[in-house]
């Protein structure tokens, strides 16, 4: 089958009114990736050699998103929404290039998997002219019903056009289908508008192909993978299904999730074997974790690279550009942004490290802050190998601390510190014997005098 060329035509011209959103429906994200990009990925994984998106509502915004998330895809505009067959024909130019298979998909059906699409394409390879992806939803209301006769699909009837008898059929049209390229345009051009909605229905090509004596079949997929999204409740449902699949995949690939239902992955999270993820961890986009890491509870991680055997959290925040090398530690209430924490370095408590390098085996004390921003520009802090930064220090960038440098607690460091130097950046302590007692007595008698005056 892999030798057959395939064009995926993804319909995404709809408004998605029920999302109640200024943004086109198919740009709403699942696992941080717009729905339409999930659909494009599935099409590519099913062997699509060309991908086309039919857009309409919010065309400019759609084009930008396609450029960013699916740059290989071409867009065609459907000016008026006259039905699903009409929408497919908006891509006539691409279809007429002569592909073996045309895979029609919906931009709002993000959980469709490559196997379901490949199964439909397989039917074409075996000689069918059209293969429709069917499913059995808990309630068939609202879906087109698949009418079969001795293993062949003879018609798809939209709910509004169904007889009472046909409405009882539970096997429904998921919306997606594979059509052989050599027949596609001819079949689509024969579609009319004689139906309750007066639209050009893609589903009509089933009867049209049958009348030409061509073979039409249905495949069956799970309800989950054919779930169409119309509102934000369904969006959340799809997110939950996606996350459940991904968690399972992670666990089966050797990652321990102690409370899987509380860990959220991004569409692109990479996580190595023997990593342990404690409860309530959020992975935003762009996270890569090698093996043997420990990600402790309530950590929020995005755009970060975490090498082997690192220890992160609890309550750590790793932001884009955080680069933790082997055995680095970033502990509770620490934030790291655009910074490298080299091998074995420790940033354990209540610290902000931004635009910086923390050298191998350096130790950053509690409450250390890299002051990287003056309100206009960002500056770099370089901390050498084996340096020790005492608690509650402010490192005012640009500044560097040499290898083995030692910073006294509570310092405000504004000048670079050479290798192996000790730097104090704070006022010297003054201790006056007996002065504490004297002060306390003075304060007590003043308070007593005020109290007496108030009573008179
Ligand atoms: C469609 C199917 C129905 C199936 C259901 C599954 C048809 C005629 N009906 O119905 O059998 O059970 O999906 O969810 O195909 N679109 C356009 N331009 C248009 C019309 C639609 O781009 O002119 C796009 C929509 O944005 C959407 C997709 O096509 O992504 C499906 O359209 P929709 O109106 O949701 O079709 P349904 O009535 O749900
Ligand atoms: Mg729909």
CSV table of C-alpha atoms and ligand atoms in Angstrom, one decimal:
chain,number,residue,atom,x,y,z
A,1,UNK,CA,0.0,0.0,0.0
A,2,UNK,CA,2.9,2.3,0.8
A,3,UNK,CA,3.5,2.7,-3.0
A,4,UNK,CA,0.2,4.4,-3.5
A,5,UNK,CA,0.3,8.1,-3.4
A,6,UNK,CA,-2.3,9.8,-1.2
A,7,UNK,CA,-3.7,13.3,-0.9
A,8,UNK,CA,-5.4,14.2,2.4
A,9,UNK,CA,-8.1,16.8,2.1
A,10,UNK,CA,-8.9,18.2,5.5
A,11,UNK,CA,-12.2,20.2,5.8
A,12,UNK,CA,-11.9,23.1,8.1
A,13,UNK,CA,-14.0,25.9,6.7
A,14,UNK,CA,-16.6,25.8,9.4
A,15,UNK,CA,-17.2,28.5,11.9
A,16,UNK,CA,-17.6,26.4,15.0
A,17,UNK,CA,-20.2,28.7,16.5
A,18,UNK,CA,-20.7,26.4,19.5
A,19,UNK,CA,-17.1,27.0,20.6
A,20,UNK,CA,-18.2,30.6,21.3
A,21,UNK,CA,-14.7,31.8,20.4
A,22,UNK,CA,-13.1,34.6,18.3
A,23,UNK,CA,-10.6,31.9,17.1
A,24,UNK,CA,-11.5,29.3,14.4
A,25,UNK,CA,-12.6,26.1,16.0
A,26,UNK,CA,-9.9,23.9,14.6
A,27,UNK,CA,-7.2,26.1,16.1
A,28,UNK,CA,-8.2,25.3,19.6
A,29,UNK,CA,-5.5,23.0,21.1
A,30,UNK,CA,-5.3,19.6,22.4
A,31,UNK,CA,-2.1,18.9,24.3
A,32,UNK,CA,-0.9,22.3,23.2
A,33,UNK,CA,-1.3,21.6,19.5
A,34,UNK,CA,-4.2,23.0,17.4
A,35,UNK,CA,-6.7,20.3,16.5
A,36,UNK,CA,-6.0,20.7,12.8
A,37,UNK,CA,-2.3,20.0,13.3
A,38,UNK,CA,-3.2,16.7,15.1
A,39,UNK,CA,-5.3,15.8,12.0
A,40,UNK,CA,-2.4,16.7,9.7
A,41,UNK,CA,0.0,14.5,11.7
A,42,UNK,CA,-2.5,11.6,11.5
A,43,UNK,CA,-2.8,12.0,7.8
A,44,UNK,CA,1.0,12.0,7.3
A,45,UNK,CA,1.4,9.0,9.6
A,46,UNK,CA,-1.2,7.2,7.4
A,47,UNK,CA,1.1,7.9,4.4
A,48,UNK,CA,-0.5,11.0,2.9
A,49,UNK,CA,2.1,12.4,0.4
A,50,UNK,CA,0.1,15.6,0.0
A,51,UNK,CA,-2.0,17.5,2.6
A,52,UNK,CA,-4.6,20.2,1.8
A,53,UNK,CA,-6.7,22.2,4.2
A,54,UNK,CA,-9.9,23.7,3.1
A,55,UNK,CA,-10.4,26.9,5.0
A,56,UNK,CA,-13.1,29.6,5.1
A,57,UNK,CA,-13.9,31.1,8.4
A,58,UNK,CA,-10.9,33.0,9.8
A,59,UNK,CA,-8.9,32.3,6.7
A,60,UNK,CA,-6.0,34.7,7.6
A,61,UNK,CA,-5.6,33.3,11.1
A,62,UNK,CA,-5.8,29.8,9.6
A,63,UNK,CA,-3.1,30.4,7.0
A,64,UNK,CA,-0.8,31.7,9.8
A,65,UNK,CA,-1.4,28.6,11.9
A,66,UNK,CA,-0.9,26.3,8.9
A,67,UNK,CA,2.4,28.0,8.2
A,68,UNK,CA,3.5,27.4,11.7
A,69,UNK,CA,2.2,24.0,12.5
A,70,UNK,CA,1.8,22.3,9.2
A,71,UNK,CA,4.1,24.1,6.8
A,72,UNK,CA,4.0,21.4,4.1
A,73,UNK,CA,0.2,21.7,3.8
A,74,UNK,CA,-1.5,23.7,1.1
A,75,UNK,CA,-4.6,25.8,1.8
A,76,UNK,CA,-7.7,26.3,-0.4
A,77,UNK,CA,-10.5,28.7,0.4
A,78,UNK,CA,-14.1,27.6,0.3
A,79,UNK,CA,-15.8,31.0,-0.2
A,80,UNK,CA,-19.4,29.8,0.7
A,81,UNK,CA,-20.2,26.9,3.0
A,82,UNK,CA,-22.4,24.8,0.7
A,83,UNK,CA,-21.7,21.4,2.2
A,84,UNK,CA,-19.0,18.8,2.7
A,85,UNK,CA,-18.8,17.8,-1.0
A,86,UNK,CA,-18.6,21.4,-2.1
A,87,UNK,CA,-15.8,21.8,0.5
A,88,UNK,CA,-13.8,18.9,-0.9
A,89,UNK,CA,-14.2,20.4,-4.4
A,90,UNK,CA,-12.6,23.6,-3.3
A,91,UNK,CA,-9.4,21.5,-3.5
A,92,UNK,CA,-10.1,20.4,-7.1
A,93,UNK,CA,-6.8,21.7,-8.3
A,94,UNK,CA,-4.9,19.5,-5.9
A,95,UNK,CA,-7.1,16.5,-6.4
A,96,UNK,CA,-6.8,16.7,-10.2
A,97,UNK,CA,-3.0,16.2,-9.9
A,98,UNK,CA,-3.7,12.5,-9.9
A,99,UNK,CA,-3.3,10.8,-6.6
A,100,UNK,CA,-4.1,7.1,-6.1
A,101,UNK,CA,-6.0,7.8,-2.9
A,102,UNK,CA,-7.9,10.8,-1.6
A,103,UNK,CA,-8.4,10.8,2.1
A,104,UNK,CA,-11.1,13.2,3.2
A,105,UNK,CA,-10.8,14.2,6.8
A,106,UNK,CA,-12.4,16.7,9.2
A,107,UNK,CA,-10.3,19.3,11.0
A,108,UNK,CA,-12.4,19.0,14.1
A,109,UNK,CA,-11.8,15.3,14.6
A,110,UNK,CA,-8.4,15.4,16.3
A,111,UNK,CA,-8.1,12.0,17.8
A,112,UNK,CA,-8.4,10.1,14.5
A,113,UNK,CA,-5.4,7.7,14.4
A,114,UNK,CA,-3.2,6.7,11.5
A,115,UNK,CA,-4.4,3.0,11.8
A,116,UNK,CA,-8.0,4.0,11.1
A,117,UNK,CA,-7.0,6.0,8.1
A,118,UNK,CA,-4.6,3.3,6.9
A,119,UNK,CA,-7.4,0.7,7.2
A,120,UNK,CA,-9.6,2.7,4.9
A,121,UNK,CA,-6.8,3.1,2.4
A,122,UNK,CA,-6.2,-0.6,2.6
A,123,UNK,CA,-9.7,-1.1,1.3
A,124,UNK,CA,-8.9,1.0,-1.7
A,125,UNK,CA,-5.8,-1.1,-2.3
A,126,UNK,CA,-8.0,-4.2,-2.2
A,127,UNK,CA,-10.3,-2.7,-4.9
A,128,UNK,CA,-13.0,-0.6,-3.3
A,129,UNK,CA,-13.7,2.8,-4.9
A,130,UNK,CA,-14.8,4.4,-1.6
A,131,UNK,CA,-14.1,3.3,2.0
A,132,UNK,CA,-16.1,5.1,4.7
A,133,UNK,CA,-14.9,5.2,8.3
A,134,UNK,CA,-17.8,4.2,10.5
A,135,UNK,CA,-18.3,4.1,14.3
A,136,UNK,CA,-20.9,3.3,16.9
A,137,UNK,CA,-21.5,6.4,19.1
A,138,UNK,CA,-23.3,6.0,22.4
A,139,UNK,CA,-26.2,7.9,20.8
A,140,UNK,CA,-26.5,8.0,17.0
A,141,UNK,CA,-28.6,11.2,17.0
A,142,UNK,CA,-27.2,13.8,14.7
A,143,UNK,CA,-24.9,11.5,12.7
A,144,UNK,CA,-25.3,10.1,9.2
A,145,UNK,CA,-26.4,6.5,9.3
A,146,UNK,CA,-24.5,3.8,7.4
A,147,UNK,CA,-26.9,1.6,5.4
A,148,UNK,CA,-25.3,-1.7,4.5
A,149,UNK,CA,-26.3,-4.6,2.4
A,150,UNK,CA,-24.3,-7.9,2.4
A,151,UNK,CA,-21.1,-6.4,3.4
A,152,UNK,CA,-21.3,-3.4,1.1
A,153,UNK,CA,-22.2,0.2,2.0
A,154,UNK,CA,-25.1,1.3,-0.1
A,155,UNK,CA,-25.9,4.7,1.3
A,156,UNK,CA,-25.3,7.2,4.1
A,157,UNK,CA,-28.4,8.9,5.2
A,158,UNK,CA,-28.1,12.2,7.2
A,159,UNK,CA,-30.3,12.3,10.3
A,160,UNK,CA,-32.6,14.8,8.9
A,161,UNK,CA,-33.3,12.7,5.8
A,162,UNK,CA,-33.7,9.4,7.7
A,163,UNK,CA,-36.9,7.3,7.9
A,164,UNK,CA,-37.9,6.2,11.4
A,165,UNK,CA,-36.6,2.8,10.6
A,166,UNK,CA,-33.2,4.2,9.4
A,167,UNK,CA,-32.9,6.3,12.6
A,168,UNK,CA,-32.6,3.1,14.6
A,169,UNK,CA,-29.3,2.2,12.9
A,170,UNK,CA,-26.4,2.5,15.4
A,171,UNK,CA,-23.6,2.3,12.8
A,172,UNK,CA,-22.7,5.9,11.9
A,173,UNK,CA,-20.6,7.9,9.6
A,174,UNK,CA,-17.5,9.3,11.4
A,175,UNK,CA,-17.3,11.7,8.5
A,176,UNK,CA,-13.9,10.6,7.1
A,177,UNK,CA,-13.5,8.5,4.0
A,178,UNK,CA,-11.0,7.3,1.4
A,179,UNK,CA,-11.8,7.6,-2.2
A,180,UNK,CA,-9.8,6.4,-5.2
A,181,UNK,CA,-8.2,9.4,-6.9
A,182,UNK,CA,-9.3,8.3,-10.4
A,183,UNK,CA,-13.0,8.4,-9.4
A,184,UNK,CA,-13.1,11.2,-6.9
A,185,UNK,CA,-13.8,14.3,-9.0
A,186,UNK,CA,-16.3,12.5,-11.2
A,187,UNK,CA,-18.2,11.3,-8.2
A,188,UNK,CA,-18.1,14.6,-6.4
A,189,UNK,CA,-19.3,16.5,-9.5
A,190,UNK,CA,-22.4,14.4,-9.6
A,191,UNK,CA,-23.5,15.4,-6.0
A,192,UNK,CA,-26.6,17.5,-5.9
A,193,UNK,CA,-28.5,19.3,-3.2
A,194,UNK,CA,-31.8,17.3,-3.0
A,195,UNK,CA,-31.8,16.8,0.8
A,196,UNK,CA,-33.4,18.4,3.8
A,197,UNK,CA,-30.5,20.9,4.2
A,198,UNK,CA,-30.2,21.7,0.5
A,199,UNK,CA,-26.4,21.2,0.8
A,200,UNK,CA,-23.9,19.3,-1.3
A,201,UNK,CA,-23.3,16.2,0.8
A,202,UNK,CA,-20.0,14.3,0.5
A,203,UNK,CA,-21.9,11.3,1.8
A,204,UNK,CA,-23.9,11.2,-1.4
A,205,UNK,CA,-21.0,9.8,-3.3
A,206,UNK,CA,-21.7,6.4,-1.7
A,207,UNK,CA,-24.9,6.0,-3.6
A,208,UNK,CA,-23.4,7.6,-6.8
A,209,UNK,CA,-20.5,5.1,-6.8
A,210,UNK,CA,-22.9,2.2,-6.1
A,211,UNK,CA,-25.0,3.3,-9.1
A,212,UNK,CA,-21.9,3.2,-11.3
A,213,UNK,CA,-21.3,-0.4,-10.1
A,214,UNK,CA,-18.3,0.5,-8.0
A,215,UNK,CA,-17.5,-1.2,-4.7
A,216,UNK,CA,-18.1,0.9,-1.5
A,217,UNK,CA,-17.3,-0.4,2.0
A,218,UNK,CA,-17.3,0.8,5.6
A,219,UNK,CA,-14.6,0.2,8.2
A,220,UNK,CA,-15.3,0.4,11.9
A,221,UNK,CA,-13.3,2.5,14.3
A,222,UNK,CA,-13.7,3.3,18.0
A,223,UNK,CA,-16.0,6.1,19.1
A,224,UNK,CA,-13.0,7.8,20.8
A,225,UNK,CA,-10.9,8.1,17.7
A,226,UNK,CA,-13.8,9.5,15.7
A,227,UNK,CA,-14.9,12.0,18.3
A,228,UNK,CA,-15.8,15.3,16.6
A,229,UNK,CA,-15.4,18.5,18.6
A,230,UNK,CA,-18.2,21.1,18.6
A,231,UNK,CA,-17.9,22.8,22.0
A,232,UNK,CA,-15.4,23.3,24.8
A,233,UNK,CA,-16.9,20.4,26.8
A,234,UNK,CA,-16.0,18.1,23.9
A,235,UNK,CA,-12.6,19.7,23.6
A,236,UNK,CA,-11.9,18.8,27.3
A,237,UNK,CA,-13.2,15.3,26.6
A,238,UNK,CA,-10.8,14.9,23.7
A,239,UNK,CA,-8.0,16.3,25.8
A,240,UNK,CA,-8.7,13.7,28.5
A,241,UNK,CA,-8.7,10.9,25.9
A,242,UNK,CA,-5.5,12.2,24.4
A,243,UNK,CA,-3.8,12.4,27.8
A,244,UNK,CA,-5.0,9.0,28.9
A,245,UNK,CA,-3.5,7.5,25.7
A,246,UNK,CA,-0.2,9.4,26.1
A,247,UNK,CA,0.2,8.4,29.8
A,248,UNK,CA,-0.3,4.8,28.9
A,249,UNK,CA,2.2,5.0,26.1
A,250,UNK,CA,4.7,6.7,28.5
A,251,UNK,CA,4.3,4.0,31.2
A,252,UNK,CA,4.5,1.2,28.6
A,253,UNK,CA,7.8,2.7,27.4
A,254,UNK,CA,9.3,2.6,30.8
A,255,UNK,CA,8.3,5.7,32.6
A,256,UNK,CA,6.9,5.5,36.1
A,257,UNK,CA,3.9,7.8,36.7
A,258,UNK,CA,2.8,7.4,40.3
A,259,UNK,CA,-0.6,9.1,39.7
A,260,UNK,CA,-0.9,9.1,35.9
A,261,UNK,CA,-4.3,10.9,35.9
A,262,UNK,CA,-2.6,14.0,37.4
A,263,UNK,CA,0.3,14.3,34.9
A,264,UNK,CA,-0.2,16.3,31.7
A,265,UNK,CA,1.9,15.8,28.7
A,266,UNK,CA,2.3,18.1,25.7
A,267,UNK,CA,2.0,16.8,22.1
A,268,UNK,CA,5.8,16.8,21.9
A,269,UNK,CA,7.0,15.7,25.3
A,270,UNK,CA,10.0,13.3,25.1
A,271,UNK,CA,10.7,11.3,28.2
A,272,UNK,CA,13.2,8.6,28.8
A,273,UNK,CA,13.1,5.2,30.6
A,274,UNK,CA,13.3,4.9,34.3
A,275,UNK,CA,12.2,8.5,34.8
A,276,UNK,CA,9.8,8.8,37.8
A,277,UNK,CA,7.1,11.4,37.6
A,278,UNK,CA,5.4,12.2,40.9
A,279,UNK,CA,1.8,13.5,41.0
A,280,UNK,CA,0.6,16.8,39.6
A,281,UNK,CA,3.2,17.6,37.0
A,282,UNK,CA,2.6,19.7,34.0
A,283,UNK,CA,4.7,19.4,30.8
A,284,UNK,CA,4.3,22.4,28.4
A,285,UNK,CA,5.7,22.3,24.9
A,286,UNK,CA,9.3,21.5,24.0
A,287,UNK,CA,10.3,19.3,27.0
A,288,UNK,CA,12.9,16.6,26.5
A,289,UNK,CA,13.9,14.3,29.4
A,290,UNK,CA,16.6,11.7,29.2
A,291,UNK,CA,16.5,8.6,31.4
A,292,UNK,CA,16.6,8.1,35.1
A,293,UNK,CA,15.3,11.6,36.0
A,294,UNK,CA,13.1,12.3,39.0
A,295,UNK,CA,10.4,14.9,38.4
A,296,UNK,CA,8.8,15.6,41.8
A,297,UNK,CA,5.3,16.7,42.6
A,298,UNK,CA,3.8,20.0,41.4
A,299,UNK,CA,6.5,20.9,38.9
A,300,UNK,CA,5.7,23.0,35.9
A,301,UNK,CA,8.1,22.4,33.0
A,302,UNK,CA,8.2,23.8,29.5
A,303,UNK,CA,10.8,24.3,26.8
A,304,UNK,CA,13.3,22.5,29.0
A,305,UNK,CA,16.0,19.9,28.4
A,306,UNK,CA,16.7,17.5,31.3
A,307,UNK,CA,19.6,15.2,31.0
A,308,UNK,CA,20.0,11.8,32.8
A,309,UNK,CA,19.5,11.4,36.5
A,310,UNK,CA,18.5,14.9,37.2
A,311,UNK,CA,16.3,15.7,40.2
A,312,UNK,CA,13.6,18.3,39.7
A,313,UNK,CA,11.1,19.7,42.2
A,314,UNK,CA,8.9,19.4,44.1
A,315,UNK,CA,7.4,22.7,43.0
A,316,UNK,CA,10.0,23.6,40.4
A,317,UNK,CA,9.4,25.8,37.5
A,318,UNK,CA,11.5,25.2,34.4
A,319,UNK,CA,10.9,27.7,31.7
A,320,UNK,CA,12.0,27.8,28.0
A,321,UNK,CA,15.8,27.4,27.6
A,322,UNK,CA,16.3,25.6,30.9
A,323,UNK,CA,19.0,23.1,30.2
A,324,UNK,CA,19.8,20.7,33.0
A,325,UNK,CA,22.9,18.5,32.4
A,326,UNK,CA,23.5,15.1,34.0
A,327,UNK,CA,22.7,14.9,37.7
A,328,UNK,CA,21.8,18.5,38.1
A,329,UNK,CA,19.3,19.4,40.9
A,330,UNK,CA,16.7,22.0,40.8
A,331,UNK,CA,14.6,21.9,44.0
A,332,UNK,CA,11.5,23.4,45.6
A,333,UNK,CA,10.3,26.9,44.6
A,334,UNK,CA,13.1,27.4,42.1
A,335,UNK,CA,12.6,29.0,38.7
A,336,UNK,CA,15.1,28.4,35.9
A,337,UNK,CA,14.9,30.3,32.5
A,338,UNK,CA,17.3,30.3,29.6
A,339,UNK,CA,20.0,28.9,31.7
A,340,UNK,CA,22.3,25.9,31.7
A,341,UNK,CA,22.7,24.0,35.0
A,342,UNK,CA,25.8,22.0,34.4
A,343,UNK,CA,26.6,18.5,35.6
A,344,UNK,CA,25.9,17.9,39.2
A,345,UNK,CA,25.2,21.6,40.0
A,346,UNK,CA,22.6,22.2,42.7
A,347,UNK,CA,20.0,24.9,42.8
A,348,UNK,CA,17.9,23.6,45.7
A,349,UNK,CA,15.7,26.2,47.3
A,350,UNK,CA,13.8,29.4,46.5
A,351,UNK,CA,15.9,30.6,43.7
A,352,UNK,CA,15.6,32.4,40.4
A,353,UNK,CA,18.3,31.6,37.7
A,354,UNK,CA,17.6,33.4,34.4
A,355,UNK,CA,20.0,34.0,31.5
A,356,UNK,CA,22.8,32.2,33.2
A,357,UNK,CA,25.2,29.4,33.3
A,358,UNK,CA,25.8,27.5,36.6
A,359,UNK,CA,29.0,25.6,36.3
A,360,UNK,CA,29.4,21.9,37.1
A,361,UNK,CA,29.1,21.0,40.8
A,362,UNK,CA,28.4,24.6,41.8
A,363,UNK,CA,26.1,25.1,44.8
A,364,UNK,CA,23.5,27.9,44.7
A,365,UNK,CA,22.2,28.7,48.2
A,366,UNK,CA,18.6,29.3,49.1
A,367,UNK,CA,17.1,32.6,47.9
A,368,UNK,CA,19.7,33.4,45.3
A,369,UNK,CA,18.5,35.7,42.6
A,370,UNK,CA,20.1,36.4,39.2
A,371,UNK,CA,19.0,40.0,38.6
A,372,UNK,CA,19.0,39.7,34.9
A,373,UNK,CA,16.7,42.5,33.8
A,374,UNK,CA,16.8,46.2,34.3
A,375,UNK,CA,13.4,46.9,32.8
A,376,UNK,CA,14.8,47.2,29.3
A,377,UNK,CA,17.4,44.5,28.6
A,378,UNK,CA,18.4,41.1,29.8
A,379,UNK,CA,22.0,40.4,31.0
A,380,UNK,CA,24.0,37.2,31.5
A,381,UNK,CA,25.3,35.8,34.8
A,382,UNK,CA,28.1,33.3,34.5
A,383,UNK,CA,28.8,31.1,37.5
A,384,UNK,CA,32.0,29.0,37.3
A,385,UNK,CA,32.5,25.4,38.1
A,386,UNK,CA,32.5,24.5,41.8
A,387,UNK,CA,31.4,28.0,42.9
A,388,UNK,CA,29.5,28.4,46.1
A,389,UNK,CA,26.9,31.1,46.3
A,390,UNK,CA,25.7,31.8,49.9
A,391,UNK,CA,22.0,32.1,50.7
A,392,UNK,CA,20.1,35.2,49.9
A,393,UNK,CA,22.5,36.6,47.4
A,394,UNK,CA,21.6,38.9,44.5
A,395,UNK,CA,23.8,38.5,41.4
A,396,UNK,CA,23.4,41.7,39.4
A,397,UNK,CA,24.0,40.9,35.8
A,398,UNK,CA,26.1,41.2,33.8
A,399,UNK,CA,28.4,39.6,36.2
A,400,UNK,CA,30.6,36.5,36.5
A,401,UNK,CA,31.8,34.4,39.4
A,402,UNK,CA,35.0,32.5,38.7
A,403,UNK,CA,35.7,28.8,39.2
A,404,UNK,CA,35.6,27.9,42.8
A,405,UNK,CA,34.5,31.5,43.7
A,406,UNK,CA,32.8,31.9,47.1
A,407,UNK,CA,30.0,34.4,47.7
A,408,UNK,CA,29.1,35.3,51.3
A,409,UNK,CA,25.5,35.0,52.3
A,410,UNK,CA,23.3,38.0,51.7
A,411,UNK,CA,25.6,39.6,49.2
A,412,UNK,CA,24.6,41.9,46.4
A,413,UNK,CA,27.3,41.1,43.8
A,414,UNK,CA,27.7,43.9,41.2
A,415,UNK,CA,31.3,43.2,40.2
A,416,UNK,CA,32.8,40.0,38.8
A,417,UNK,CA,34.5,37.7,41.2
A,418,UNK,CA,37.8,36.0,40.1
A,419,UNK,CA,38.5,32.2,40.4
A,420,UNK,CA,38.8,31.0,44.0
A,421,UNK,CA,38.1,34.5,45.5
A,422,UNK,CA,35.8,35.2,48.4
A,423,UNK,CA,33.4,38.1,47.9
A,424,UNK,CA,31.3,39.9,50.5
A,425,UNK,CA,28.8,42.3,49.1
A,426,UNK,CA,27.0,43.4,52.3
A,427,UNK,CA,27.4,45.8,55.2
A,428,UNK,CA,29.7,44.6,58.0
A,429,UNK,CA,27.9,43.6,61.2
A,430,UNK,CA,28.3,45.8,64.3
A,431,UNK,CA,27.7,44.3,67.8
A,432,UNK,CA,27.3,46.6,70.8
A,433,UNK,CA,27.4,44.8,74.2
A,434,UNK,CA,24.5,45.7,76.6
A,435,UNK,CA,22.9,48.0,74.0
A,436,UNK,CA,19.9,45.6,73.4
A,437,UNK,CA,18.8,45.7,77.1
A,438,UNK,CA,19.1,49.5,77.2
A,439,UNK,CA,17.0,49.8,74.1
A,440,UNK,CA,14.3,47.5,75.4
A,441,UNK,CA,14.1,49.5,78.7
A,442,UNK,CA,13.8,52.8,76.8
A,443,UNK,CA,11.0,51.5,74.6
A,444,UNK,CA,9.1,50.0,77.5
A,445,UNK,CA,9.1,53.2,79.5
A,446,UNK,CA,8.0,55.3,76.5
A,447,UNK,CA,5.1,52.9,75.9
A,448,UNK,CA,4.0,53.0,79.6
A,449,UNK,CA,4.1,56.9,79.5
A,450,UNK,CA,1.8,56.9,76.4
A,451,UNK,CA,-0.6,54.5,78.1
A,452,UNK,CA,-0.8,56.6,81.2
A,453,UNK,CA,-1.4,59.8,79.2
A,454,UNK,CA,-4.2,58.2,77.3
A,455,UNK,CA,-6.0,57.1,80.5
A,456,UNK,CA,-6.0,60.6,82.1
B,1,LIG,C1,-21.0,15.2,8.8
B,1,LIG,C2,-21.5,14.0,7.9
B,1,LIG,C3,-22.2,13.0,8.8
B,1,LIG,C4,-21.3,12.5,9.9
B,1,LIG,C5,-20.8,13.7,10.7
B,1,LIG,C6,-19.7,13.1,11.7
B,1,LIG,C7,-21.9,15.0,5.7
B,1,LIG,C8,-23.0,15.5,4.8
B,1,LIG,N1,-22.3,14.6,6.9
B,1,LIG,O1,-22.1,15.8,9.3
B,1,LIG,O2,-22.7,11.9,8.0
B,1,LIG,O3,-22.1,11.6,10.7
B,1,LIG,O4,-20.2,14.6,9.8
B,1,LIG,O5,-19.4,14.2,12.5
B,1,LIG,O6,-20.8,15.0,5.4
B,1,LIG,N2,-17.3,21.8,6.3
B,1,LIG,C9,-16.7,22.7,5.4
B,1,LIG,N3,-17.5,23.3,4.5
B,1,LIG,C10,-18.8,23.1,4.4
B,1,LIG,C11,-19.4,22.2,5.3
B,1,LIG,C12,-18.6,21.6,6.2
B,1,LIG,O7,-15.5,22.9,5.5
B,1,LIG,O8,-19.4,23.7,3.5
B,1,LIG,C13,-16.5,21.2,7.3
B,1,LIG,C14,-16.8,21.6,8.7
B,1,LIG,O9,-16.0,22.6,9.1
B,1,LIG,C15,-16.5,20.3,9.5
B,1,LIG,C16,-16.7,19.2,8.5
B,1,LIG,O10,-16.7,19.8,7.2
B,1,LIG,O11,-15.1,20.2,9.8
B,1,LIG,C17,-18.1,18.5,8.8
B,1,LIG,O12,-19.1,19.4,8.6
B,1,LIG,P1,-20.4,19.4,9.6
B,1,LIG,O13,-21.2,20.6,9.3
B,1,LIG,O14,-19.9,19.3,11.0
B,1,LIG,O15,-21.1,18.1,9.2
B,1,LIG,P2,-22.1,17.3,10.1
B,1,LIG,O16,-23.4,17.8,9.9
B,1,LIG,O17,-21.6,17.1,11.4
B,2,LIG,MG1,-20.1,18.0,12.7
